[in-house]
Short mmCIF file of C-alpha atoms in Angstrom, two decimals:
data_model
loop_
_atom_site.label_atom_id
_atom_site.label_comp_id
_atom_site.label_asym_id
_atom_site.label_seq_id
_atom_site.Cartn_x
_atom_site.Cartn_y
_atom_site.Cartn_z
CA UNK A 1 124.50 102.29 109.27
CA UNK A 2 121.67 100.53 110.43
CA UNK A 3 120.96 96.96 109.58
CA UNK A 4 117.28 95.87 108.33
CA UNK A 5 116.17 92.16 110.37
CA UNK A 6 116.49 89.52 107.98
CA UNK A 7 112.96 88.01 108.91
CA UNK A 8 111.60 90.99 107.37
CA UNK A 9 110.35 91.31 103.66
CA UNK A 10 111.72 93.94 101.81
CA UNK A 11 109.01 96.52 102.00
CA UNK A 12 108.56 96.57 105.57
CA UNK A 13 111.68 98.25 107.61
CA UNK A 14 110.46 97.34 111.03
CA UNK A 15 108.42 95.08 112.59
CA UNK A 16 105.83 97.87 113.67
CA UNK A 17 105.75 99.09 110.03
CA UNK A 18 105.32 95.27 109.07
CA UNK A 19 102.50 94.59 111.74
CA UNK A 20 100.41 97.79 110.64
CA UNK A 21 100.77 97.27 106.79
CA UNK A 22 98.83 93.51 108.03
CA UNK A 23 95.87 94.95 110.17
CA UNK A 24 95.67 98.06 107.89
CA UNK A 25 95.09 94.97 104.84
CA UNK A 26 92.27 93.26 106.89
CA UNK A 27 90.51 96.15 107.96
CA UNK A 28 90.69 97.48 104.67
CA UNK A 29 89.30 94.24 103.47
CA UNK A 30 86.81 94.19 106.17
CA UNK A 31 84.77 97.11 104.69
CA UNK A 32 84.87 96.49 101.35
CA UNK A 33 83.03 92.99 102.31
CA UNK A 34 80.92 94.89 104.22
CA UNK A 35 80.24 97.37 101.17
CA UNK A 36 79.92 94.25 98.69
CA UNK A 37 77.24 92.23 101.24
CA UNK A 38 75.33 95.29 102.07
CA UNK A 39 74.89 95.94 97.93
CA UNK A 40 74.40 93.13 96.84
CA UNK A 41 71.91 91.62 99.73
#
């Protein structure tokens, strides 16, 4: 059985799941800035 790190939360079960969840978050973020400056400028 494998054994999850226990620096991780518990939704993420590795680092490189952990580290994609973040950039996928701010890029995701990222465009819907983009979307909110570009309507409402």
């Amino acid at each position: 059985m494998h054994q999850s790190d226990p620096d991780l939360p518990p939704f993420a079960r590795s680092w490189r799941q952990l580290y994609f969840l973040v950039i996928g978050s701010l890029l995701l973020e990222i465009v819907l800035f983009y979307g909110f400056m570009q309507y409402f400028s």
